[in-house]
């Protein structure tokens, strides 16, 4: 890809030098000072200025002098005109454009992040707490609640809960009896059961089929 990079100049001020006579034709009040600004451009778009320079011209004899050619009497008035000449903002066009893009990117990164909606915040706060391995649940079976079963969480993944489930039990439930039942009263087919996160949440939090037992 070609990059058209270079230096150009433009006139930024032209002032009459009063009280001076031309050093060549000696005609008074015919001198003017023209100030130029140099700038670097990319694809002819001004990027940044690189300095100013001035020339004098006589309206009578048309003599044009650069800074190195000017007599000493020209120097002070020309420097005064050059110092007062302001570099136009257009000579900073590419820098200003780059700064605007950077500022816009920063504003987007700071203010572009969407805050969670009220519904999302409510749903997040109402989301079930992830299960911990070893958590136990009790559930009722037939026989008018005189029989029950136990479930113990054995593993948790991002989308499922693994558990083991006892056979139907009777009698008073204690921590010790629960430990024995989960060790000795689990059928081989119930050692490694799996439920999706939605199914588990529905049974343990929504429907309330499983009641936590500590």
Short mmCIF file of C-alpha atoms in Angstrom, two decimals:
data_model
loop_
_atom_site.label_atom_id
_atom_site.label_comp_id
_atom_site.label_asym_id
_atom_site.label_seq_id
_atom_site.Cartn_x
_atom_site.Cartn_y
_atom_site.Cartn_z
CA UNK A 1 0.00 0.00 0.00
CA UNK A 2 1.33 3.42 -0.95
CA UNK A 3 1.49 6.15 1.68
CA UNK A 4 1.46 9.70 0.35
CA UNK A 5 3.49 11.37 3.08
CA UNK A 6 5.14 14.74 2.69
CA UNK A 7 5.48 18.35 3.80
CA UNK A 8 3.40 21.22 2.47
CA UNK A 9 2.94 24.86 3.39
CA UNK A 10 0.17 27.40 3.53
CA UNK A 11 -0.03 31.16 4.07
CA UNK A 12 -1.24 32.07 7.54
CA UNK A 13 -0.59 35.86 7.64
CA UNK A 14 0.33 38.81 5.42
CA UNK A 15 1.16 42.15 7.04
CA UNK A 16 2.41 45.54 5.83
CA UNK A 17 5.79 46.55 7.32
CA UNK A 18 5.32 50.21 8.11
CA UNK A 19 8.27 52.54 8.58
CA UNK A 20 10.60 50.54 6.34
CA UNK A 21 12.00 51.21 2.88
CA UNK A 22 12.96 48.53 0.39
CA UNK A 23 16.65 47.68 0.71
CA UNK A 24 16.94 47.32 -3.08
CA UNK A 25 14.90 50.15 -4.63
CA UNK A 26 14.71 52.27 -1.45
CA UNK A 27 11.01 52.95 -1.97
CA UNK A 28 9.37 53.57 1.43
CA UNK A 29 6.22 51.84 2.71
CA UNK A 30 6.17 49.17 0.00
CA UNK A 31 7.26 46.14 2.05
CA UNK A 32 4.96 43.32 3.11
CA UNK A 33 5.73 40.26 5.23
CA UNK A 34 4.10 36.93 4.44
CA UNK A 35 4.19 34.14 7.05
CA UNK A 36 3.92 30.48 6.01
CA UNK A 37 3.28 27.41 8.15
CA UNK A 38 4.81 24.06 7.19
CA UNK A 39 2.94 20.86 8.05
CA UNK A 40 3.33 17.14 7.53
CA UNK A 41 0.50 15.58 5.55
CA UNK A 42 -0.68 12.02 5.02
CA UNK A 43 -2.71 11.53 1.85
CA UNK A 44 -2.79 15.35 1.69
CA UNK A 45 -4.57 15.56 5.05
CA UNK A 46 -2.60 17.82 7.46
CA UNK A 47 -1.16 15.82 10.33
CA UNK A 48 0.83 18.30 12.43
CA UNK A 49 2.80 21.57 11.90
CA UNK A 50 6.59 21.59 11.75
CA UNK A 51 7.34 25.30 11.97
CA UNK A 52 6.84 28.74 10.43
CA UNK A 53 8.93 30.89 8.12
CA UNK A 54 8.56 34.37 6.60
CA UNK A 55 9.47 36.21 3.42
CA UNK A 56 9.33 39.89 2.53
CA UNK A 57 8.31 41.35 -0.80
CA UNK A 58 8.48 44.84 -2.24
CA UNK A 59 5.34 45.95 -4.04
CA UNK A 60 7.41 48.34 -6.19
CA UNK A 61 10.41 46.33 -7.41
CA UNK A 62 8.95 42.88 -6.59
CA UNK A 63 12.07 41.78 -4.72
CA UNK A 64 11.40 38.76 -2.45
CA UNK A 65 13.76 37.97 0.42
CA UNK A 66 13.92 34.94 2.73
CA UNK A 67 15.05 35.13 6.36
CA UNK A 68 18.70 34.50 5.42
CA UNK A 69 18.66 37.25 2.80
CA UNK A 70 16.94 39.98 4.84
CA UNK A 71 18.96 42.98 6.04
CA UNK A 72 19.19 43.59 9.77
CA UNK A 73 16.53 46.32 9.64
CA UNK A 74 13.93 43.75 8.52
CA UNK A 75 14.57 41.15 11.24
CA UNK A 76 12.74 42.62 14.25
CA UNK A 77 9.53 43.67 12.40
CA UNK A 78 9.39 40.33 10.56
CA UNK A 79 9.86 38.34 13.79
CA UNK A 80 7.06 40.33 15.44
CA UNK A 81 4.67 39.50 12.58
CA UNK A 82 5.71 35.83 12.61
CA UNK A 83 5.18 35.49 16.37
CA UNK A 84 1.69 36.98 16.14
CA UNK A 85 0.68 34.66 13.29
CA UNK A 86 -1.34 31.74 14.70
CA UNK A 87 -1.02 28.22 13.33
CA UNK A 88 -4.53 27.16 12.21
CA UNK A 89 -6.17 24.16 13.86
CA UNK A 90 -6.61 22.57 10.44
CA UNK A 91 -2.87 21.84 10.45
CA UNK A 92 -3.55 19.44 13.37
CA UNK A 93 -6.40 17.67 11.54
CA UNK A 94 -4.97 14.14 11.62
CA UNK A 95 -3.88 14.43 15.26
CA UNK A 96 -7.30 15.77 16.24
CA UNK A 97 -8.99 12.94 14.35
CA UNK A 98 -6.80 10.34 16.05
CA UNK A 99 -7.50 11.88 19.47
CA UNK A 100 -11.24 11.88 18.78
CA UNK A 101 -11.14 8.17 17.86
CA UNK A 102 -9.21 7.33 21.04
CA UNK A 103 -11.60 9.38 23.17
CA UNK A 104 -14.63 7.76 21.54
CA UNK A 105 -13.18 4.30 22.16
CA UNK A 106 -12.61 5.15 25.83
CA UNK A 107 -16.15 6.48 26.20
CA UNK A 108 -17.59 3.36 24.60
CA UNK A 109 -15.53 1.10 26.86
CA UNK A 110 -16.59 3.03 29.98
CA UNK A 111 -20.24 3.79 29.24
CA UNK A 112 -21.01 1.08 26.69
CA UNK A 113 -21.24 -1.70 29.27
CA UNK A 114 -24.90 -2.43 29.80
CA UNK A 115 -26.08 -2.58 33.35
CA UNK A 116 -28.09 -5.70 34.17
CA UNK A 117 -31.82 -5.13 33.91
CA UNK A 118 -34.05 -5.38 36.95
CA UNK A 119 -35.45 -8.68 35.68
CA UNK A 120 -31.98 -10.11 35.18
CA UNK A 121 -30.89 -8.95 38.62
CA UNK A 122 -33.99 -10.52 40.19
CA UNK A 123 -33.44 -13.77 38.32
CA UNK A 124 -29.80 -13.83 39.37
CA UNK A 125 -30.68 -13.25 43.01
CA UNK A 126 -33.37 -15.93 42.84
CA UNK A 127 -31.12 -18.49 41.15
CA UNK A 128 -30.57 -21.60 43.29
CA UNK A 129 -27.29 -21.85 45.13
CA UNK A 130 -25.07 -24.51 43.51
CA UNK A 131 -25.20 -27.81 45.35
CA UNK A 132 -22.26 -29.01 47.42
CA UNK A 133 -21.05 -32.58 47.29
CA UNK A 134 -22.33 -34.43 50.36
CA UNK A 135 -25.60 -32.49 50.68
CA UNK A 136 -28.42 -34.82 51.72
CA UNK A 137 -32.13 -34.73 50.95
CA UNK A 138 -35.13 -36.67 52.19
CA UNK A 139 -38.17 -37.49 50.07
CA UNK A 140 -41.43 -39.24 50.95
CA UNK A 141 -42.58 -42.37 49.18
CA UNK A 142 -45.84 -44.32 49.35
CA UNK A 143 -47.51 -45.68 52.47
CA UNK A 144 -48.81 -42.28 53.65
CA UNK A 145 -45.40 -40.90 54.46
CA UNK A 146 -44.31 -43.74 56.73
CA UNK A 147 -41.67 -44.61 54.18
CA UNK A 148 -39.04 -42.26 52.90
CA UNK A 149 -35.86 -42.26 50.90
CA UNK A 150 -32.56 -40.40 51.06
CA UNK A 151 -30.49 -38.73 48.37
CA UNK A 152 -26.88 -37.62 48.67
CA UNK A 153 -25.16 -35.35 46.14
CA UNK A 154 -22.00 -37.03 44.83
CA UNK A 155 -20.97 -34.64 42.07
CA UNK A 156 -21.85 -31.30 40.48
CA UNK A 157 -21.14 -30.08 36.94
CA UNK A 158 -22.12 -26.91 35.11
CA UNK A 159 -25.34 -28.46 33.80
CA UNK A 160 -26.10 -31.47 35.99
CA UNK A 161 -26.12 -32.92 39.51
CA UNK A 162 -24.98 -36.47 40.30
CA UNK A 163 -26.42 -38.30 43.29
CA UNK A 164 -27.09 -41.66 44.89
CA UNK A 165 -30.48 -42.72 46.24
CA UNK A 166 -31.44 -45.24 48.90
CA UNK A 167 -34.19 -47.80 48.82
CA UNK A 168 -37.39 -47.10 50.77
CA UNK A 169 -36.63 -46.67 54.47
CA UNK A 170 -38.63 -46.79 57.68
CA UNK A 171 -38.00 -45.71 61.22
CA UNK A 172 -36.66 -42.63 62.93
CA UNK A 173 -34.21 -40.66 60.81
CA UNK A 174 -31.02 -39.46 62.45
CA UNK A 175 -27.65 -38.38 61.14
CA UNK A 176 -26.18 -41.74 62.07
CA UNK A 177 -29.03 -43.75 60.51
CA UNK A 178 -28.79 -41.64 57.35
CA UNK A 179 -25.08 -42.40 57.02
CA UNK A 180 -25.73 -46.12 57.44
CA UNK A 181 -28.61 -46.10 54.94
CA UNK A 182 -26.59 -44.24 52.31
CA UNK A 183 -23.86 -46.82 52.76
CA UNK A 184 -25.85 -50.05 52.96
CA UNK A 185 -29.29 -49.39 51.45
CA UNK A 186 -28.41 -48.15 47.97
CA UNK A 187 -29.28 -50.44 45.08
CA UNK A 188 -26.51 -50.86 42.46
CA UNK A 189 -28.61 -49.05 39.88
CA UNK A 190 -29.01 -46.04 42.16
CA UNK A 191 -25.35 -45.50 43.04
CA UNK A 192 -24.77 -43.08 40.18
CA UNK A 193 -27.88 -41.17 39.22
CA UNK A 194 -27.80 -37.94 37.23
CA UNK A 195 -30.30 -35.10 36.81
CA UNK A 196 -30.06 -31.96 34.73
CA UNK A 197 -29.70 -28.69 36.59
CA UNK A 198 -33.27 -27.70 35.66
CA UNK A 199 -34.72 -31.01 36.85
CA UNK A 200 -32.77 -30.85 40.09
CA UNK A 201 -33.78 -27.27 40.83
CA UNK A 202 -37.40 -28.11 40.14
CA UNK A 203 -37.38 -31.10 42.52
CA UNK A 204 -35.32 -29.54 45.30
CA UNK A 205 -36.29 -25.86 45.11
CA UNK A 206 -39.41 -25.55 42.98
CA UNK A 207 -41.72 -28.50 43.57
CA UNK A 208 -40.18 -29.24 46.95
CA UNK A 209 -40.14 -33.00 46.43
CA UNK A 210 -36.68 -33.19 47.98
CA UNK A 211 -36.31 -31.70 51.46
CA UNK A 212 -32.84 -30.96 52.70
CA UNK A 213 -31.66 -33.06 55.62
CA UNK A 214 -28.56 -32.07 57.58
#
